Amino acid sequence: FSESLSLLMFNPPEGTNDDIYLHVLSYIAGFFNSTKALYLIAALVYGFFYIGSMYNVYRYIKVNLSSRILFMLFTALIFWKSFEGINAIRNWTGAWCLFYGFSSYVLHKKKKFLTFMILSPFIHFGYIIISLPLYVSLVIPKKRYLFYVFLIASFFIKVPLEYIGDAFSYSELGEKKVNVYQQDDERISKKREEFLAKASFHKAYAIDLATIYFEILMVVLLIYLERNFEYAKVKRYLYFSNVACLLIGFSNISYNIPSLSKRLELNALFYVLAFICLSYSYLKDKSFNLKNFNLFFVIGTPIYFLFLFMQLSYITEFANLYLFISPFISFVFGDEMLSIKYFIKEFF
């Protein structure tokens, strides 16, 4: 109990997990005396937030999914961080928990969903930082021009590393994480150089190109909305663009800690893609002329398919065929692993 209390205060005792979520999962796995129980429960929690998040967006765009462009955009959201996210149990579970809470509250206006936003830092400490823009967007949703200015200014502002460290010195875990990020950066930079030297083109550049591509599409749709503005009808969609602007801005500002900056940017794309899907569906439903947006989308389709191919390749590389066929018979094969990618290469 004392360990759990310390974790809830973000001051983990020496030798324990950093986050209460993994601490609880470890105890459950210990109760069943099986690491498989840990991954099963973690997968169920991840699946709940992931599927719930997809359904939140799907409910508002389903009438227009016959549009090929909207279908492709929604597919991009599905695959931005999908099944393979379970490989980082805390990180992406925290991301989908935060997105689920935010999207549920914004789209349904039920305060109980704010609980999930509050819960996300207990899944992964990093979401103390990442969740801040979401609260700002909820408190001052009409200040969208302020968010646009912040985003533009962020390309010219870089916060010194020591300031970031000082901001989190109130917590032992905060100081520890900042130190870890600093130590990780040298290792990650070296690992990135090695990766680029031998990686295929789609693995090396697909995510970076797709990030720029989807951010450009967001800007184009924002211009459309500003030219045809009815705040009462589009405010729920602007919550997502506000968060995206703030997360991208904070990513730019935290450039001196690349691992943190990258995580902020990857999270920003959840909200970028959700905004694109929701606003495009709204504009299409209102019969707006979207030929300029469609042109931008078509020009970037090679990047879209490069991204989709990379994500599918990544999923098949880590997905166990036995589990994919049926989770109810996978136990027959024990710990044996047969990736879908390996199966395709060997038998086809």
Tab-separated table of C-alpha atoms in Angstrom:
chain	number	residue	atom	x	y	z
A	1	PHE	CA	0.000	0.000	0.000
A	2	SER	CA	2.795	2.443	0.879
A	3	GLU	CA	4.453	1.762	-2.503
A	4	SER	CA	1.187	2.432	-4.329
A	5	LEU	CA	0.650	5.657	-2.389
A	6	SER	CA	4.148	6.847	-3.272
A	7	LEU	CA	3.516	6.051	-6.944
A	8	LEU	CA	0.264	8.014	-6.854
A	9	MET	CA	2.302	10.979	-5.571
A	10	PHE	CA	4.760	10.497	-8.487
A	11	ASN	CA	7.595	9.650	-6.084
A	12	PRO	CA	8.280	5.948	-6.708
A	13	PRO	CA	10.359	4.060	-4.136
A	14	GLU	CA	13.669	2.640	-5.312
A	15	GLY	CA	13.259	-0.649	-7.156
A	16	THR	CA	9.572	-0.181	-8.106
A	17	ASN	CA	7.894	0.681	-11.382
A	18	ASP	CA	7.695	4.374	-12.258
A	19	ASP	CA	3.935	4.371	-12.873
A	20	ILE	CA	1.064	3.014	-10.789
A	21	TYR	CA	-0.485	1.397	-13.880
A	22	LEU	CA	2.408	-0.980	-14.525
A	23	HIS	CA	2.734	-1.519	-10.764
A	24	VAL	CA	-0.874	-2.758	-10.588
A	25	LEU	CA	-0.475	-4.898	-13.717
A	26	SER	CA	2.621	-6.512	-12.207
A	27	TYR	CA	0.706	-7.430	-9.056
A	28	ILE	CA	-2.110	-8.944	-11.117
A	29	ALA	CA	0.359	-10.940	-13.200
A	30	GLY	CA	1.990	-12.090	-9.956
A	31	PHE	CA	-1.392	-13.234	-8.639
A	32	PHE	CA	-1.874	-15.441	-11.712
A	33	ASN	CA	1.844	-16.315	-11.721
A	34	SER	CA	1.946	-15.584	-15.438
A	35	THR	CA	3.430	-12.830	-17.577
A	36	LYS	CA	0.790	-13.685	-20.184
A	37	ALA	CA	-1.850	-12.429	-17.766
A	38	LEU	CA	-0.068	-9.060	-17.681
A	39	TYR	CA	-0.098	-8.736	-21.470
A	40	LEU	CA	-3.666	-9.996	-21.747
A	41	ILE	CA	-4.991	-7.422	-19.276
A	42	ALA	CA	-2.825	-4.684	-20.787
A	43	ALA	CA	-4.140	-5.566	-24.262
A	44	LEU	CA	-7.759	-5.450	-23.059
A	45	VAL	CA	-7.251	-2.018	-21.487
A	46	TYR	CA	-5.457	-0.757	-24.590
A	47	GLY	CA	-8.187	-2.178	-26.825
A	48	PHE	CA	-10.937	-0.514	-24.802
A	49	PHE	CA	-9.445	2.967	-25.192
A	50	TYR	CA	-8.381	2.423	-28.804
A	51	ILE	CA	-11.716	1.071	-30.043
A	52	GLY	CA	-13.633	3.619	-27.962
A	53	SER	CA	-11.613	6.432	-29.526
A	54	MET	CA	-12.219	5.166	-33.054
A	55	TYR	CA	-15.943	4.827	-32.374
A	56	ASN	CA	-16.152	8.400	-31.053
A	57	VAL	CA	-14.878	9.733	-34.378
A	58	TYR	CA	-16.726	7.163	-36.493
A	59	ARG	CA	-20.114	8.190	-35.053
A	60	TYR	CA	-19.739	11.668	-36.535
A	61	ILE	CA	-18.402	10.731	-39.952
A	62	LYS	CA	-20.155	7.440	-40.772
A	63	VAL	CA	-22.749	9.103	-43.040
A	64	ASN	CA	-19.946	10.289	-45.357
A	65	LEU	CA	-17.619	7.265	-45.242
A	66	SER	CA	-18.699	6.373	-48.785
A	67	SER	CA	-16.325	9.171	-49.808
A	68	ARG	CA	-13.025	7.551	-50.763
A	69	ILE	CA	-11.019	10.474	-49.398
A	70	LEU	CA	-12.771	10.430	-46.014
A	71	PHE	CA	-12.426	6.657	-45.826
A	72	MET	CA	-8.687	6.964	-46.453
A	73	LEU	CA	-8.360	9.728	-43.857
A	74	PHE	CA	-10.172	7.657	-41.241
A	75	THR	CA	-7.966	4.686	-42.122
A	76	ALA	CA	-4.936	6.893	-41.432
A	77	LEU	CA	-6.302	7.619	-37.951
A	78	ILE	CA	-6.906	3.911	-37.363
A	79	PHE	CA	-3.354	3.010	-38.323
A	80	TRP	CA	-1.495	5.988	-36.848
A	81	LYS	CA	-0.879	3.976	-33.700
A	82	SER	CA	-2.933	0.816	-33.746
A	83	PHE	CA	-2.292	-2.791	-32.757
A	84	GLU	CA	1.474	-2.418	-32.549
A	85	GLY	CA	1.040	0.217	-29.819
A	86	ILE	CA	0.700	-2.565	-27.259
A	87	ASN	CA	4.463	-3.102	-27.607
A	88	ALA	CA	4.866	0.045	-25.482
A	89	ILE	CA	2.296	-0.833	-22.819
A	90	ARG	CA	2.290	2.430	-20.838
A	91	ASN	CA	3.075	4.989	-23.493
A	92	TRP	CA	0.352	4.368	-26.074
A	93	THR	CA	-2.228	3.144	-23.574
A	94	GLY	CA	-1.798	6.549	-21.912
A	95	ALA	CA	-2.157	8.266	-25.299
A	96	TRP	CA	-5.402	6.499	-26.194
A	97	CYS	CA	-6.755	6.923	-22.664
A	98	LEU	CA	-6.185	10.678	-22.946
A	99	PHE	CA	-7.664	10.868	-26.452
A	100	TYR	CA	-10.664	8.763	-25.450
A	101	GLY	CA	-11.418	10.968	-22.455
A	102	PHE	CA	-10.987	14.180	-24.435
A	103	SER	CA	-12.955	13.105	-27.517
A	104	SER	CA	-15.750	11.611	-25.403
A	105	TYR	CA	-16.120	14.811	-23.399
A	106	VAL	CA	-15.907	17.161	-26.397
A	107	LEU	CA	-18.311	15.170	-28.569
A	108	HIS	CA	-20.766	14.049	-25.868
A	109	LYS	CA	-20.336	16.772	-23.212
A	110	LYS	CA	-20.455	14.342	-20.291
A	111	LYS	CA	-18.113	15.373	-17.478
A	112	LYS	CA	-17.531	11.805	-16.341
A	113	PHE	CA	-15.202	11.336	-19.334
A	114	LEU	CA	-12.790	13.908	-17.919
A	115	THR	CA	-11.819	11.164	-15.464
A	116	PHE	CA	-9.935	9.391	-18.233
A	117	MET	CA	-7.937	12.528	-19.004
A	118	ILE	CA	-6.958	12.742	-15.331
A	119	LEU	CA	-6.118	9.029	-15.344
A	120	SER	CA	-3.615	9.151	-18.236
A	121	PRO	CA	-0.591	10.456	-16.208
A	122	PHE	CA	-0.993	7.487	-13.862
A	123	ILE	CA	-0.579	5.204	-16.865
A	124	HIS	CA	2.508	7.080	-18.051
A	125	PHE	CA	4.082	10.046	-16.274
A	126	GLY	CA	4.740	11.832	-19.568
A	127	TYR	CA	1.049	12.611	-19.946
A	128	ILE	CA	1.299	15.210	-17.208
A	129	ILE	CA	2.997	17.305	-19.905
A	130	ILE	CA	1.043	16.065	-22.905
A	131	SER	CA	-2.366	16.573	-21.270
A	132	LEU	CA	-1.745	20.277	-20.500
A	133	PRO	CA	-2.690	21.537	-24.003
A	134	LEU	CA	-5.953	19.590	-23.788
A	135	TYR	CA	-6.959	21.377	-20.581
A	136	VAL	CA	-5.992	24.730	-22.097
A	137	SER	CA	-8.187	23.984	-25.118
A	138	LEU	CA	-11.125	23.119	-22.856
A	139	VAL	CA	-10.725	26.249	-20.702
A	140	ILE	CA	-10.322	28.807	-23.525
A	141	PRO	CA	-11.761	27.121	-26.638
A	142	LYS	CA	-12.576	30.384	-28.456
A	143	LYS	CA	-8.978	31.671	-28.438
A	144	ARG	CA	-8.070	29.775	-31.581
A	145	TYR	CA	-6.107	32.699	-33.075
A	146	LEU	CA	-3.932	32.672	-29.962
A	147	PHE	CA	-3.191	29.009	-30.626
A	148	TYR	CA	-2.337	29.769	-34.262
A	149	VAL	CA	0.078	32.516	-33.176
A	150	PHE	CA	1.654	30.181	-30.615
A	151	LEU	CA	2.148	27.507	-33.271
A	152	ILE	CA	3.843	29.925	-35.667
A	153	ALA	CA	6.004	31.450	-32.902
A	154	SER	CA	7.102	27.982	-31.737
A	155	PHE	CA	9.138	27.519	-34.913
A	156	PHE	CA	11.389	30.356	-33.720
A	157	ILE	CA	11.486	29.607	-29.964
A	158	LYS	CA	13.585	26.913	-28.295
A	159	VAL	CA	13.411	26.536	-24.506
A	160	PRO	CA	16.821	25.838	-22.850
A	161	LEU	CA	17.099	22.365	-21.395
A	162	GLU	CA	17.734	23.571	-17.842
A	163	TYR	CA	14.399	25.426	-17.791
A	164	ILE	CA	12.561	22.228	-18.648
A	165	GLY	CA	14.394	20.426	-15.847
A	166	ASP	CA	13.538	23.170	-13.340
A	167	ALA	CA	9.859	23.011	-14.298
A	168	PHE	CA	9.637	19.397	-13.112
A	169	SER	CA	11.900	19.560	-10.083
A	170	TYR	CA	8.860	19.513	-7.780
A	171	SER	CA	8.730	15.734	-8.213
A	172	GLU	CA	11.520	13.179	-7.799
A	173	LEU	CA	10.042	11.272	-10.708
A	174	GLY	CA	9.930	14.463	-12.780
A	175	GLU	CA	13.627	15.097	-12.208
A	176	LYS	CA	14.388	11.470	-12.928
A	177	LYS	CA	12.450	11.518	-16.198
A	178	VAL	CA	14.153	14.685	-17.423
A	179	ASN	CA	17.539	13.100	-16.658
A	180	VAL	CA	16.496	9.937	-18.476
A	181	TYR	CA	15.361	11.966	-21.501
A	182	GLN	CA	18.754	13.720	-21.543
A	183	GLN	CA	20.633	10.428	-21.334
A	184	ASP	CA	18.349	8.840	-23.909
A	185	ASP	CA	18.918	11.563	-26.462
A	186	GLU	CA	22.549	10.608	-27.120
A	187	ARG	CA	21.630	6.941	-27.317
A	188	ILE	CA	18.590	7.619	-29.511
A	189	SER	CA	20.565	9.871	-31.878
A	190	LYS	CA	23.214	7.190	-32.334
A	191	LYS	CA	20.563	4.502	-32.759
A	192	ARG	CA	18.748	6.696	-35.304
A	193	GLU	CA	21.920	7.109	-37.369
A	194	GLU	CA	22.461	3.345	-37.377
A	195	PHE	CA	18.813	2.776	-38.266
A	196	LEU	CA	18.869	5.207	-41.210
A	197	ALA	CA	22.037	3.598	-42.531
A	198	LYS	CA	20.352	0.218	-43.045
A	199	ALA	CA	16.587	0.880	-43.019
A	200	SER	CA	14.439	0.764	-46.134
A	201	PHE	CA	13.079	4.099	-47.377
A	202	HIS	CA	9.536	3.564	-46.095
A	203	LYS	CA	10.735	2.710	-42.586
A	204	ALA	CA	13.166	5.610	-42.492
A	205	TYR	CA	10.949	8.439	-43.721
A	206	ALA	CA	7.275	7.395	-43.866
A	207	ILE	CA	6.265	8.774	-40.457
A	208	ASP	CA	8.098	12.093	-40.880
A	209	LEU	CA	6.647	12.650	-44.370
A	210	ALA	CA	3.152	11.635	-43.243
A	211	THR	CA	3.368	14.008	-40.265
A	212	ILE	CA	4.103	16.977	-42.536
A	213	TYR	CA	1.462	15.868	-45.037
A	214	PHE	CA	-1.357	15.555	-42.494
A	215	GLU	CA	-0.404	18.827	-40.804
A	216	ILE	CA	-0.657	20.608	-44.165
A	217	LEU	CA	-4.104	19.065	-44.716
A	218	MET	CA	-5.166	20.352	-41.298
A	219	VAL	CA	-4.087	23.893	-42.205
A	220	VAL	CA	-6.011	23.723	-45.509
A	221	LEU	CA	-9.189	22.629	-43.700
A	222	LEU	CA	-8.758	25.354	-41.088
A	223	ILE	CA	-8.694	27.900	-43.919
A	224	TYR	CA	-11.920	26.403	-45.268
A	225	LEU	CA	-13.587	26.647	-41.869
A	226	GLU	CA	-12.418	30.233	-41.316
A	227	ARG	CA	-13.889	31.253	-44.670
A	228	ASN	CA	-17.201	29.522	-43.918
A	229	PHE	CA	-17.297	30.070	-40.188
A	230	GLU	CA	-20.229	29.173	-37.945
A	231	TYR	CA	-18.692	28.726	-34.503
A	232	ALA	CA	-21.692	27.028	-32.907
A	233	LYS	CA	-21.633	24.296	-35.563
A	234	VAL	CA	-17.903	23.646	-35.727
A	235	LYS	CA	-16.704	24.334	-32.178
A	236	ARG	CA	-16.482	20.649	-31.252
A	237	TYR	CA	-14.104	20.107	-34.176
A	238	LEU	CA	-11.974	23.144	-33.320
A	239	TYR	CA	-11.187	21.626	-29.924
A	240	PHE	CA	-9.117	19.042	-31.794
A	241	SER	CA	-7.300	21.582	-33.987
A	242	ASN	CA	-6.590	23.740	-30.918
A	243	VAL	CA	-4.970	20.790	-29.155
A	244	ALA	CA	-3.034	19.876	-32.302
A	245	CYS	CA	-1.651	23.424	-32.608
A	246	LEU	CA	-0.564	23.449	-28.961
A	247	LEU	CA	1.019	19.985	-29.046
A	248	ILE	CA	2.926	20.733	-32.245
A	249	GLY	CA	4.005	24.062	-30.743
A	250	PHE	CA	5.263	22.431	-27.548
A	251	SER	CA	7.018	19.813	-29.680
A	252	ASN	CA	8.875	22.588	-31.513
A	253	ILE	CA	9.760	24.400	-28.289
A	254	SER	CA	11.094	21.222	-26.619
A	255	TYR	CA	13.420	20.586	-29.555
A	256	ASN	CA	16.349	20.374	-27.109
A	257	ILE	CA	14.909	17.126	-25.755
A	258	PRO	CA	14.304	15.184	-29.001
A	259	SER	CA	12.660	12.170	-27.346
A	260	LEU	CA	10.074	14.395	-25.634
A	261	SER	CA	9.616	16.530	-28.749
A	262	LYS	CA	8.963	13.466	-30.894
A	263	ARG	CA	6.449	12.056	-28.425
A	264	LEU	CA	4.539	15.341	-28.371
A	265	GLU	CA	4.438	15.411	-32.175
A	266	LEU	CA	3.255	11.806	-32.466
A	267	ASN	CA	0.467	12.544	-29.979
A	268	ALA	CA	-0.443	15.701	-31.868
A	269	LEU	CA	-1.251	13.641	-34.940
A	270	PHE	CA	-4.104	11.870	-33.099
A	271	TYR	CA	-5.840	15.243	-32.876
A	272	VAL	CA	-4.722	16.401	-36.331
A	273	LEU	CA	-6.255	13.328	-37.982
A	274	ALA	CA	-9.412	13.437	-35.851
A	275	PHE	CA	-9.893	17.102	-36.791
A	276	ILE	CA	-9.341	16.376	-40.484
A	277	CYS	CA	-11.888	13.540	-40.478
A	278	LEU	CA	-14.535	15.460	-38.513
A	279	SER	CA	-14.194	18.800	-40.324
A	280	TYR	CA	-13.969	17.215	-43.796
A	281	SER	CA	-17.139	15.226	-43.074
A	282	TYR	CA	-18.888	18.381	-41.853
A	283	LEU	CA	-17.890	20.434	-44.906
A	284	LYS	CA	-18.850	17.633	-47.266
A	285	ASP	CA	-22.198	17.261	-45.513
A	286	LYS	CA	-22.808	21.003	-46.044
A	287	SER	CA	-21.932	20.628	-49.746
A	288	PHE	CA	-18.913	22.954	-49.640
A	289	ASN	CA	-16.637	22.970	-52.667
A	290	LEU	CA	-13.612	21.001	-51.475
A	291	LYS	CA	-11.739	20.734	-54.772
A	292	ASN	CA	-8.645	22.556	-53.447
A	293	PHE	CA	-8.420	20.249	-50.428
A	294	ASN	CA	-9.011	17.216	-52.643
A	295	LEU	CA	-6.183	18.393	-54.881
A	296	PHE	CA	-3.802	18.666	-51.905
A	297	PHE	CA	-4.873	15.202	-50.793
A	298	VAL	CA	-4.357	13.629	-54.223
A	299	ILE	CA	-0.904	15.212	-54.616
A	300	GLY	CA	0.124	13.644	-51.317
A	301	THR	CA	-1.347	10.163	-51.900
A	302	PRO	CA	2.124	8.619	-52.515
A	303	ILE	CA	3.038	9.729	-48.981
A	304	TYR	CA	-0.262	8.345	-47.666
A	305	PHE	CA	0.324	4.909	-49.203
A	306	LEU	CA	3.968	4.911	-48.104
A	307	PHE	CA	2.783	5.546	-44.536
A	308	LEU	CA	0.061	2.881	-44.757
A	309	PHE	CA	2.494	0.318	-46.166
A	310	MET	CA	4.991	1.065	-43.402
A	311	GLN	CA	2.371	0.664	-40.658
A	312	LEU	CA	1.025	-2.591	-42.088
A	313	SER	CA	4.573	-3.872	-42.475
A	314	TYR	CA	5.303	-2.984	-38.858
A	315	ILE	CA	2.152	-4.700	-37.608
A	316	THR	CA	2.840	-7.918	-39.525
A	317	GLU	CA	6.408	-7.931	-38.236
A	318	PHE	CA	5.294	-8.045	-34.592
A	319	ALA	CA	1.865	-9.723	-34.766
A	320	ASN	CA	1.845	-13.396	-33.771
A	321	LEU	CA	-0.041	-15.401	-36.397
A	322	TYR	CA	-1.227	-17.919	-33.793
A	323	LEU	CA	-2.833	-15.169	-31.748
A	324	PHE	CA	-4.185	-13.466	-34.871
A	325	ILE	CA	-5.960	-16.648	-36.032
A	326	SER	CA	-7.632	-17.126	-32.667
A	327	PRO	CA	-6.678	-15.992	-29.164
A	328	PHE	CA	-8.549	-19.014	-27.855
A	329	ILE	CA	-6.198	-21.575	-29.420
A	330	SER	CA	-2.937	-19.615	-29.191
A	331	PHE	CA	-2.147	-21.114	-25.783
A	332	VAL	CA	-1.662	-24.493	-27.525
A	333	PHE	CA	1.542	-23.144	-29.077
A	334	GLY	CA	2.916	-21.839	-25.765
A	335	ASP	CA	5.510	-19.104	-26.172
A	336	GLU	CA	6.172	-20.008	-29.806
A	337	MET	CA	6.150	-16.960	-32.088
A	338	LEU	CA	5.330	-16.932	-35.794
A	339	SER	CA	5.076	-13.422	-37.176
A	340	ILE	CA	2.677	-12.766	-40.055
A	341	LYS	CA	5.496	-11.153	-42.032
A	342	TYR	CA	7.741	-14.218	-41.621
A	343	PHE	CA	4.852	-16.538	-42.600
A	344	ILE	CA	4.183	-14.556	-45.806
A	345	LYS	CA	7.874	-14.508	-46.764
A	346	GLU	CA	8.345	-18.227	-46.147
A	347	PHE	CA	5.168	-19.610	-47.707
A	348	PHE	CA	4.354	-17.115	-50.439
